PDB file of C-alpha atoms and ligand atoms in Angstrom:
ATOM      1  CA  UNK A   1      14.240  15.825 -16.085  1.00  0.00           C
ATOM      2  CA  UNK A   2      10.684  14.765 -14.493  1.00  0.00           C
ATOM      3  CA  UNK A   3       8.067  13.207 -16.601  1.00  0.00           C
ATOM      4  CA  UNK A   4       5.182  15.073 -17.860  1.00  0.00           C
ATOM      5  CA  UNK A   5       1.880  13.547 -17.188  1.00  0.00           C
ATOM      6  CA  UNK A   6      -1.852  14.436 -18.038  1.00  0.00           C
ATOM      7  CA  UNK A   7      -4.429  13.656 -15.400  1.00  0.00           C
ATOM      8  CA  UNK A   8      -7.860  12.701 -17.067  1.00  0.00           C
ATOM      9  CA  UNK A   9     -10.448  14.044 -14.876  1.00  0.00           C
ATOM     10  CA  UNK A  10     -10.764  17.050 -12.399  1.00  0.00           C
ATOM     11  CA  UNK A  11     -13.462  16.112  -9.936  1.00  0.00           C
ATOM     12  CA  UNK A  12     -12.864  14.963  -6.419  1.00  0.00           C
ATOM     13  CA  UNK A  13     -11.062  11.763  -7.071  1.00  0.00           C
ATOM     14  CA  UNK A  14      -8.809  13.570  -9.525  1.00  0.00           C
ATOM     15  CA  UNK A  15      -7.760  16.026  -6.666  1.00  0.00           C
ATOM     16  CA  UNK A  16      -6.513  12.940  -4.711  1.00  0.00           C
ATOM     17  CA  UNK A  17      -4.557  11.759  -7.609  1.00  0.00           C
ATOM     18  CA  UNK A  18      -3.001  15.327  -8.055  1.00  0.00           C
ATOM     19  CA  UNK A  19      -1.970  15.554  -4.517  1.00  0.00           C
ATOM     20  CA  UNK A  20      -0.563  11.906  -4.502  1.00  0.00           C
ATOM     21  CA  UNK A  21       1.515  12.628  -7.703  1.00  0.00           C
ATOM     22  CA  UNK A  22       2.601  15.992  -6.350  1.00  0.00           C
ATOM     23  CA  UNK A  23       3.887  14.301  -3.154  1.00  0.00           C
ATOM     24  CA  UNK A  24       5.610  11.527  -5.064  1.00  0.00           C
ATOM     25  CA  UNK A  25       7.570  14.506  -6.901  1.00  0.00           C
ATOM     26  CA  UNK A  26       8.588  12.396  -9.790  1.00  0.00           C
ATOM     27  CA  UNK A  27       6.128  13.941 -12.344  1.00  0.00           C
ATOM     28  CA  UNK A  28       5.465  17.202 -13.650  1.00  0.00           C
ATOM     29  CA  UNK A  29       1.774  17.643 -14.238  1.00  0.00           C
ATOM     30  CA  UNK A  30       1.071  19.221 -17.541  1.00  0.00           C
ATOM     31  CA  UNK A  31      -2.411  19.816 -16.770  1.00  0.00           C
ATOM     32  CA  UNK A  32      -5.811  18.091 -16.568  1.00  0.00           C
ATOM     33  CA  UNK A  33      -8.292  16.929 -19.056  1.00  0.00           C
ATOM     34  CA  UNK A  34     -11.932  17.054 -18.403  1.00  0.00           C
ATOM     35  CA  UNK A  35     -14.979  17.845 -20.766  1.00  0.00           C
ATOM     36  CA  UNK A  36     -17.094  19.052 -18.088  1.00  0.00           C
ATOM     37  CA  UNK A  37     -14.947  22.143 -17.224  1.00  0.00           C
ATOM     38  CA  UNK A  38     -14.003  25.008 -19.418  1.00  0.00           C
ATOM     39  CA  UNK A  39     -10.408  24.968 -20.573  1.00  0.00           C
ATOM     40  CA  UNK A  40      -8.318  27.371 -18.224  1.00  0.00           C
ATOM     41  CA  UNK A  41     -10.088  26.641 -15.034  1.00  0.00           C
ATOM     42  CA  UNK A  42      -7.685  25.738 -12.341  1.00  0.00           C
ATOM     43  CA  UNK A  43      -7.957  22.800  -9.907  1.00  0.00           C
ATOM     44  CA  UNK A  44      -5.252  22.398  -7.323  1.00  0.00           C
ATOM     45  CA  UNK A  45      -2.903  24.702  -9.418  1.00  0.00           C
ATOM     46  CA  UNK A  46      -3.201  22.462 -12.410  1.00  0.00           C
ATOM     47  CA  UNK A  47      -4.793  23.824 -15.607  1.00  0.00           C
ATOM     48  CA  UNK A  48      -7.835  22.134 -17.161  1.00  0.00           C
ATOM     49  CA  UNK A  49      -6.440  22.064 -20.930  1.00  0.00           C
ATOM     50  CA  UNK A  50      -9.534  20.835 -22.522  1.00  0.00           C
ATOM     51  CA  UNK A  51     -11.019  17.296 -23.353  1.00  0.00           C
ATOM     52  CA  UNK A  52      -9.168  14.208 -24.779  1.00  0.00           C
ATOM     53  CA  UNK A  53      -9.048  15.922 -28.301  1.00  0.00           C
ATOM     54  CA  UNK A  54      -6.196  18.004 -26.620  1.00  0.00           C
ATOM     55  CA  UNK A  55      -4.088  14.664 -26.831  1.00  0.00           C
ATOM     56  CA  UNK A  56      -4.816  14.599 -30.662  1.00  0.00           C
ATOM     57  CA  UNK A  57      -2.413  17.682 -30.711  1.00  0.00           C
ATOM     58  CA  UNK A  58      -0.071  17.021 -27.933  1.00  0.00           C
ATOM     59  CA  UNK A  59       0.163  13.146 -27.209  1.00  0.00           C
ATOM     60  CA  UNK A  60       4.002  13.350 -28.293  1.00  0.00           C
ATOM     61  CA  UNK A  61       4.811  16.006 -25.571  1.00  0.00           C
ATOM     62  CA  UNK A  62       3.296  13.650 -22.738  1.00  0.00           C
ATOM     63  CA  UNK A  63       5.042  10.817 -21.044  1.00  0.00           C
ATOM     64  CA  UNK A  64       2.124   9.430 -19.527  1.00  0.00           C
ATOM     65  CA  UNK A  65      -1.701   9.623 -18.435  1.00  0.00           C
ATOM     66  CA  UNK A  66      -3.480   8.746 -15.257  1.00  0.00           C
ATOM     67  CA  UNK A  67      -7.222   8.208 -15.495  1.00  0.00           C
ATOM     68  CA  UNK A  68      -8.539   9.845 -12.460  1.00  0.00           C
ATOM     69  CA  UNK A  69     -12.245   8.957 -12.316  1.00  0.00           C
ATOM     70  CA  UNK A  70     -13.335   7.358  -9.212  1.00  0.00           C
ATOM     71  CA  UNK A  71     -16.108   4.935 -10.651  1.00  0.00           C
ATOM     72  CA  UNK A  72     -14.140   1.843 -11.755  1.00  0.00           C
ATOM     73  CA  UNK A  73     -16.361   0.856 -14.677  1.00  0.00           C
ATOM     74  CA  UNK A  74     -16.214   4.489 -15.970  1.00  0.00           C
ATOM     75  CA  UNK A  75     -12.377   4.641 -15.781  1.00  0.00           C
ATOM     76  CA  UNK A  76     -12.218   1.373 -17.479  1.00  0.00           C
ATOM     77  CA  UNK A  77     -14.288   2.802 -20.588  1.00  0.00           C
ATOM     78  CA  UNK A  78     -11.852   6.053 -20.578  1.00  0.00           C
ATOM     79  CA  UNK A  79      -8.923   3.791 -20.522  1.00  0.00           C
ATOM     80  CA  UNK A  80     -10.132   1.537 -23.137  1.00  0.00           C
ATOM     81  CA  UNK A  81     -11.020   4.655 -25.578  1.00  0.00           C
ATOM     82  CA  UNK A  82      -7.602   6.311 -24.828  1.00  0.00           C
ATOM     83  CA  UNK A  83      -5.849   2.951 -25.765  1.00  0.00           C
ATOM     84  CA  UNK A  84      -7.880   2.720 -28.900  1.00  0.00           C
ATOM     85  CA  UNK A  85      -7.127   6.364 -29.884  1.00  0.00           C
ATOM     86  CA  UNK A  86      -3.672   6.646 -28.785  1.00  0.00           C
ATOM     87  CA  UNK A  87      -2.121   3.303 -28.748  1.00  0.00           C
ATOM     88  CA  UNK A  88       1.418   4.524 -27.891  1.00  0.00           C
ATOM     89  CA  UNK A  89       0.486   6.605 -25.096  1.00  0.00           C
ATOM     90  CA  UNK A  90       1.790   5.177 -21.723  1.00  0.00           C
ATOM     91  CA  UNK A  91      -0.023   5.124 -18.225  1.00  0.00           C
ATOM     92  CA  UNK A  92       1.744   6.421 -15.362  1.00  0.00           C
ATOM     93  CA  UNK A  93       1.621   5.038 -11.937  1.00  0.00           C
ATOM     94  CA  UNK A  94       1.674   7.002  -8.752  1.00  0.00           C
ATOM     95  CA  UNK A  95       2.574   5.896  -5.189  1.00  0.00           C
ATOM     96  CA  UNK A  96       2.380   8.494  -2.201  1.00  0.00           C
ATOM     97  CA  UNK A  97       5.555   8.670  -0.367  1.00  0.00           C
ATOM     98  CA  UNK A  98       4.002   7.562   2.700  1.00  0.00           C
ATOM     99  CA  UNK A  99       2.797   4.340   1.059  1.00  0.00           C
ATOM    100  CA  UNK A 100       4.737   1.171   1.752  1.00  0.00           C
ATOM    101  CA  UNK A 101       5.587  -1.063  -1.022  1.00  0.00           C
ATOM    102  CA  UNK A 102       7.144  -4.305   0.171  1.00  0.00           C
ATOM    103  CA  UNK A 103       9.814  -6.496  -1.602  1.00  0.00           C
ATOM    104  CA  UNK A 104       8.301  -8.413  -4.738  1.00  0.00           C
ATOM    105  CA  UNK A 105       5.080  -6.186  -4.586  1.00  0.00           C
ATOM    106  CA  UNK A 106       4.226  -4.935  -7.996  1.00  0.00           C
ATOM    107  CA  UNK A 107       1.910  -2.235  -9.078  1.00  0.00           C
ATOM    108  CA  UNK A 108       0.228  -2.047 -12.691  1.00  0.00           C
ATOM    109  CA  UNK A 109       0.182   0.892 -14.983  1.00  0.00           C
ATOM    110  CA  UNK A 110      -2.088   3.654 -14.177  1.00  0.00           C
ATOM    111  CA  UNK A 111      -2.798   2.417 -10.569  1.00  0.00           C
ATOM    112  CA  UNK A 112      -2.875   4.911  -7.695  1.00  0.00           C
ATOM    113  CA  UNK A 113      -1.577   3.982  -4.332  1.00  0.00           C
ATOM    114  CA  UNK A 114      -2.471   6.884  -1.923  1.00  0.00           C
ATOM    115  CA  UNK A 115      -1.081   7.797   1.735  1.00  0.00           C
ATOM    116  CA  UNK A 116      -0.456   5.316   4.145  1.00  0.00           C
ATOM    117  CA  UNK A 117      -1.509   2.352   1.887  1.00  0.00           C
ATOM    118  CA  UNK A 118       0.588  -0.883   2.347  1.00  0.00           C
ATOM    119  CA  UNK A 119       1.072  -3.459  -0.359  1.00  0.00           C
ATOM    120  CA  UNK A 120       2.959  -6.186   1.264  1.00  0.00           C
ATOM    121  CA  UNK A 121       5.331  -8.787   0.176  1.00  0.00           C
ATOM    122  CA  UNK A 122       4.624 -10.406  -3.367  1.00  0.00           C
ATOM    123  CA  UNK A 123       1.267  -8.816  -3.745  1.00  0.00           C
ATOM    124  CA  UNK A 124       0.116  -7.698  -7.226  1.00  0.00           C
ATOM    125  CA  UNK A 125      -1.938  -4.767  -7.950  1.00  0.00           C
ATOM    126  CA  UNK A 126      -3.251  -4.749 -11.367  1.00  0.00           C
ATOM    127  CA  UNK A 127      -3.751  -1.878 -13.885  1.00  0.00           C
ATOM    128  CA  UNK A 128      -5.661   1.346 -13.176  1.00  0.00           C
ATOM    129  CA  UNK A 129      -6.658   0.173  -9.799  1.00  0.00           C
ATOM    130  CA  UNK A 130      -6.747   2.568  -6.689  1.00  0.00           C
ATOM    131  CA  UNK A 131      -5.775   1.949  -3.015  1.00  0.00           C
ATOM    132  CA  UNK A 132      -7.283   4.941  -1.062  1.00  0.00           C
ATOM    133  CA  UNK A 133      -5.346   5.842   2.283  1.00  0.00           C
ATOM    134  CA  UNK A 134      -4.600   3.498   4.816  1.00  0.00           C
ATOM    135  CA  UNK A 135      -5.658   0.403   2.802  1.00  0.00           C
ATOM    136  CA  UNK A 136      -3.519  -2.573   3.437  1.00  0.00           C
ATOM    137  CA  UNK A 137      -3.030  -5.535   1.070  1.00  0.00           C
ATOM    138  CA  UNK A 138      -1.247  -8.371   2.504  1.00  0.00           C
ATOM    139  CA  UNK A 139       1.313 -10.813   1.115  1.00  0.00           C
ATOM    140  CA  UNK A 140       0.782 -12.631  -2.030  1.00  0.00           C
ATOM    141  CA  UNK A 141      -2.693 -11.134  -2.722  1.00  0.00           C
ATOM    142  CA  UNK A 142      -3.619 -10.806  -6.443  1.00  0.00           C
ATOM    143  CA  UNK A 143      -5.902  -7.630  -6.934  1.00  0.00           C
ATOM    144  CA  UNK A 144      -7.140  -7.119 -10.554  1.00  0.00           C
ATOM    145  CA  UNK A 145      -7.373  -4.151 -12.734  1.00  0.00           C
ATOM    146  CA  UNK A 146     -10.090  -1.384 -12.364  1.00  0.00           C
ATOM    147  CA  UNK A 147     -10.105  -2.339  -8.637  1.00  0.00           C
ATOM    148  CA  UNK A 148     -10.803   0.208  -5.889  1.00  0.00           C
ATOM    149  CA  UNK A 149     -10.118  -0.109  -2.132  1.00  0.00           C
ATOM    150  CA  UNK A 150     -11.898   2.652  -0.308  1.00  0.00           C
ATOM    151  CA  UNK A 151      -9.852   4.001   2.840  1.00  0.00           C
ATOM    152  CA  UNK A 152      -8.785   1.727   5.716  1.00  0.00           C
ATOM    153  CA  UNK A 153      -9.714  -1.540   3.999  1.00  0.00           C
ATOM    154  CA  UNK A 154      -7.344  -4.646   4.826  1.00  0.00           C
ATOM    155  CA  UNK A 155      -6.935  -7.932   3.399  1.00  0.00           C
ATOM    156  CA  UNK A 156      -5.042 -10.952   4.917  1.00  0.00           C
ATOM    157  CA  UNK A 157      -2.559 -12.789   2.679  1.00  0.00           C
ATOM    158  CA  UNK A 158      -3.354 -14.824  -0.498  1.00  0.00           C
ATOM    159  CA  UNK A 159      -6.532 -12.827  -1.212  1.00  0.00           C
ATOM    160  CA  UNK A 160      -7.688 -12.604  -5.030  1.00  0.00           C
ATOM    161  CA  UNK A 161      -9.938  -9.839  -6.002  1.00  0.00           C
ATOM    162  CA  UNK A 162     -11.306  -9.853  -9.744  1.00  0.00           C
ATOM    163  CA  UNK A 163     -11.339  -6.666 -12.198  1.00  0.00           C
ATOM    164  CA  UNK A 164     -13.608  -3.818 -11.416  1.00  0.00           C
ATOM    165  CA  UNK A 165     -14.511  -4.837  -8.018  1.00  0.00           C
ATOM    166  CA  UNK A 166     -15.028  -2.160  -5.224  1.00  0.00           C
ATOM    167  CA  UNK A 167     -14.352  -2.647  -1.921  1.00  0.00           C
ATOM    168  CA  UNK A 168     -15.860   0.065   0.460  1.00  0.00           C
ATOM    169  CA  UNK A 169     -14.545   1.845   3.401  1.00  0.00           C
ATOM    170  CA  UNK A 170     -13.195  -0.179   6.180  1.00  0.00           C
ATOM    171  CA  UNK A 171     -14.094  -3.592   4.792  1.00  0.00           C
ATOM    172  CA  UNK A 172     -11.912  -6.534   5.985  1.00  0.00           C
ATOM    173  CA  UNK A 173     -11.211  -9.662   3.513  1.00  0.00           C
ATOM    174  CA  UNK A 174      -9.462 -12.522   5.536  1.00  0.00           C
ATOM    175  CA  UNK A 175      -6.646 -14.495   4.041  1.00  0.00           C
ATOM    176  CA  UNK A 176      -6.947 -16.757   1.202  1.00  0.00           C
ATOM    177  CA  UNK A 177     -10.600 -15.700  -0.051  1.00  0.00           C
ATOM    178  CA  UNK A 178     -11.191 -15.049  -3.564  1.00  0.00           C
ATOM    179  CA  UNK A 179     -13.679 -11.993  -4.667  1.00  0.00           C
ATOM    180  CA  UNK A 180     -14.995 -12.311  -8.002  1.00  0.00           C
ATOM    181  CA  UNK A 181     -15.054  -9.413 -10.633  1.00  0.00           C
ATOM    182  CA  UNK A 182     -17.490  -6.672 -10.773  1.00  0.00           C
ATOM    183  CA  UNK A 183     -18.469  -7.122  -7.102  1.00  0.00           C
ATOM    184  CA  UNK A 184     -19.291  -4.426  -4.521  1.00  0.00           C
ATOM    185  CA  UNK A 185     -18.163  -5.207  -0.950  1.00  0.00           C
ATOM    186  CA  UNK A 186     -20.236  -2.928   1.611  1.00  0.00           C
ATOM    187  CA  UNK A 187     -18.647  -0.404   3.934  1.00  0.00           C
ATOM    188  CA  UNK A 188     -17.413  -2.268   7.160  1.00  0.00           C
ATOM    189  CA  UNK A 189     -18.022  -5.637   5.702  1.00  0.00           C
ATOM    190  CA  UNK A 190     -16.089  -8.684   7.037  1.00  0.00           C
ATOM    191  CA  UNK A 191     -15.621 -11.156   4.276  1.00  0.00           C
ATOM    192  CA  UNK A 192     -14.938 -14.667   5.604  1.00  0.00           C
ATOM    193  CA  UNK A 193     -16.043 -16.726   2.438  1.00  0.00           C
ATOM    194  CA  UNK A 194     -15.512 -16.299  -1.259  1.00  0.00           C
ATOM    195  CA  UNK A 195     -17.768 -13.893  -3.187  1.00  0.00           C
ATOM    196  CA  UNK A 196     -18.741 -14.967  -6.633  1.00  0.00           C
ATOM    197  CA  UNK A 197     -18.688 -12.463  -9.437  1.00  0.00           C
ATOM    198  CA  UNK A 198     -21.127  -9.699 -10.103  1.00  0.00           C
ATOM    199  CA  UNK A 199     -22.323  -9.892  -6.210  1.00  0.00           C
ATOM    200  CA  UNK A 200     -22.954  -6.952  -3.701  1.00  0.00           C
ATOM    201  CA  UNK A 201     -22.105  -8.366  -0.481  1.00  0.00           C
ATOM    202  CA  UNK A 202     -21.909  -6.638   3.156  1.00  0.00           C
ATOM    203  CA  UNK A 203     -22.294  -7.330   6.750  1.00  0.00           C
ATOM    204  CA  UNK A 204     -20.431  -9.227   9.459  1.00  0.00           C
ATOM    205  CA  UNK A 205     -19.802 -11.905   8.286  1.00  0.00           C
ATOM    206  CA  UNK A 206     -20.612 -10.614   4.654  1.00  0.00           C
ATOM    207  CA  UNK A 207     -23.488 -12.075   2.753  1.00  0.00           C
ATOM    208  CA  UNK A 208     -24.495 -11.723  -0.645  1.00  0.00           C
ATOM    209  CA  UNK A 209     -27.115  -9.263  -0.939  1.00  0.00           C
ATOM    210  CA  UNK A 210     -27.826  -9.265  -4.754  1.00  0.00           C
ATOM    211  CA  UNK A 211     -26.378  -9.716  -8.005  1.00  0.00           C
ATOM    212  CA  UNK A 212     -25.308  -6.686 -10.058  1.00  0.00           C
ATOM    213  CA  UNK A 213     -24.340  -6.292 -13.761  1.00  0.00           C
ATOM    214  CA  UNK A 214     -21.011  -4.697 -14.933  1.00  0.00           C
ATOM    215  CA  UNK A 215     -21.256  -0.881 -14.549  1.00  0.00           C
ATOM    216  CA  UNK A 216     -24.077  -0.735 -12.408  1.00  0.00           C
ATOM    217  CA  UNK A 217     -23.658   2.298 -10.132  1.00  0.00           C
ATOM    218  CA  UNK A 218     -22.236   1.863  -6.437  1.00  0.00           C
ATOM    219  CA  UNK A 219     -21.059   5.308  -5.553  1.00  0.00           C
TER     220      UNK A 219
HETATM  221  C1  COA B   1     -23.036  -1.762  -0.603  1.00  0.00           C
HETATM  222  C2  COA B   1     -23.625  -0.407  -0.692  1.00  0.00           C
HETATM  223  C3  COA B   1     -23.503   0.104  -1.997  1.00  0.00           C
HETATM  224  C4  COA B   1     -25.209  -0.316  -0.266  1.00  0.00           C
HETATM  225  O1  COA B   1     -25.959  -1.203  -1.071  1.00  0.00           O
HETATM  226  P1  COA B   1     -27.416  -1.177  -1.102  1.00  0.00           P
HETATM  227  O2  COA B   1     -27.918  -2.745  -1.115  1.00  0.00           O
HETATM  228  O3  COA B   1     -27.797  -0.362  -2.122  1.00  0.00           O
HETATM  229  O4  COA B   1     -27.841  -0.500   0.323  1.00  0.00           O
HETATM  230  P2  COA B   1     -29.171   0.398   0.718  1.00  0.00           P
HETATM  231  O5  COA B   1     -28.359   1.767   0.822  1.00  0.00           O
HETATM  232  O6  COA B   1     -30.246   0.223  -0.306  1.00  0.00           O
HETATM  233  O7  COA B   1     -29.612  -0.273   2.146  1.00  0.00           O
HETATM  234  C5  COA B   1     -30.222  -1.716   1.949  1.00  0.00           C
HETATM  235  C6  COA B   1     -30.151  -2.017   3.544  1.00  0.00           C
HETATM  236  O8  COA B   1     -28.893  -2.447   3.779  1.00  0.00           O
HETATM  237  C7  COA B   1     -28.480  -1.812   4.771  1.00  0.00           C
HETATM  238  N1  COA B   1     -27.042  -1.555   4.566  1.00  0.00           N
HETATM  239  C8  COA B   1     -26.277  -0.975   3.493  1.00  0.00           C
HETATM  240  N2  COA B   1     -25.046  -0.868   3.440  1.00  0.00           N
HETATM  241  C9  COA B   1     -24.756  -1.764   4.345  1.00  0.00           C
HETATM  242  C10 COA B   1     -23.524  -2.037   4.985  1.00  0.00           C
HETATM  243  N3  COA B   1     -22.251  -1.560   4.376  1.00  0.00           N
HETATM  244  N4  COA B   1     -23.391  -2.781   5.941  1.00  0.00           N
HETATM  245  C11 COA B   1     -24.433  -3.324   6.742  1.00  0.00           C
HETATM  246  N5  COA B   1     -25.931  -3.082   6.083  1.00  0.00           N
HETATM  247  C12 COA B   1     -26.019  -2.104   5.028  1.00  0.00           C
HETATM  248  C13 COA B   1     -29.017  -0.654   4.919  1.00  0.00           C
HETATM  249  O9  COA B   1     -28.984  -0.055   6.346  1.00  0.00           O
HETATM  250  C14 COA B   1     -30.437  -0.791   4.410  1.00  0.00           C
HETATM  251  O10 COA B   1     -30.990  -1.755   5.768  1.00  0.00           O
HETATM  252  P3  COA B   1     -32.400  -1.714   6.103  1.00  0.00           P
HETATM  253  O11 COA B   1     -33.346  -2.245   4.667  1.00  0.00           O
HETATM  254  O12 COA B   1     -32.801  -2.598   7.220  1.00  0.00           O
HETATM  255  O13 COA B   1     -33.012  -0.213   6.126  1.00  0.00           O
HETATM  256  C15 COA B   1     -23.076   0.493   0.450  1.00  0.00           C
HETATM  257  O14 COA B   1     -23.018   0.040   1.752  1.00  0.00           O
HETATM  258  C16 COA B   1     -21.569   0.822   0.143  1.00  0.00           C
HETATM  259  O15 COA B   1     -20.609   0.308   0.643  1.00  0.00           O
HETATM  260  N6  COA B   1     -21.313   1.817  -0.647  1.00  0.00           N
HETATM  261  C17 COA B   1     -19.975   2.234  -1.076  1.00  0.00           C
HETATM  262  C18 COA B   1     -19.551   3.330  -0.079  1.00  0.00           C
HETATM  263  C19 COA B   1     -18.034   3.620  -0.260  1.00  0.00           C
HETATM  264  O16 COA B   1     -17.250   3.244  -0.215  1.00  0.00           O
HETATM  265  N7  COA B   1     -17.773   4.927  -0.422  1.00  0.00           N
HETATM  266  C20 COA B   1     -16.398   5.690  -0.509  1.00  0.00           C
HETATM  267  C21 COA B   1     -15.645   5.542  -1.796  1.00  0.00           C
HETATM  268  S1  COA B   1     -14.151   6.414  -1.716  1.00  0.00           S
END
């Protein structure tokens, strides 16, 4: 019997998560939770059930939740709030069938690996992180939690990326480099040096442009 999951969120990012989970085919999506839409609204054939209060009544009927909010910081706040309110509720992970997960690679709870992404040998993806289509994380890399890699990013081997960092479309991180937590790496950047925490960096080669606080907008 397939596992019943709830997807938290009903916006653009949630649609990509619904699609990934449907294609993976191991879950039954019981519905979506989103306080901005009226209960009963349909998104990709999934019903909006209400907001997180719905879980008060139905948490025991659910096998897992995926928080499908694109902004890393906001996703983190929602996950922390759900953990406080429903400590026994598990988070589900979904991997598109066209993604490639190599031997020894690990994907944390709540993370989403989209079409064509590659997680190569012994690489580790933390919890509630997102790899958008065709991103490639090479061997032995360590990607934190609440991290996002936009479409067509690539890392070399042994790259470390700290929690809450966002890597924008098409950025390249060469092997062995460390990107701190709460960074934004701009679209098309080529990262050839380590990037300290709380830094916005872009360009080729990427340069630190300014610092940023946790939760500053980047999308
Ligand atoms: C890093 C980022 C947030 C922009 O940062 P910013 O400092 O606020 O940039 P601004 O728009 O204020 O532009 C400032 C300058 O930097 C330049 N610039 C902005 N982003 C750049 C980039 N990625 N590479 C090179 N130059 C860039 C601008 O052209 C501008 O130059 P100018 O002063 O000569 O006109 C943006 O580049 C980015 O990557 N956003 C995320 C996009 C993304 O991944 N979306 C998809 C999610 S699925």
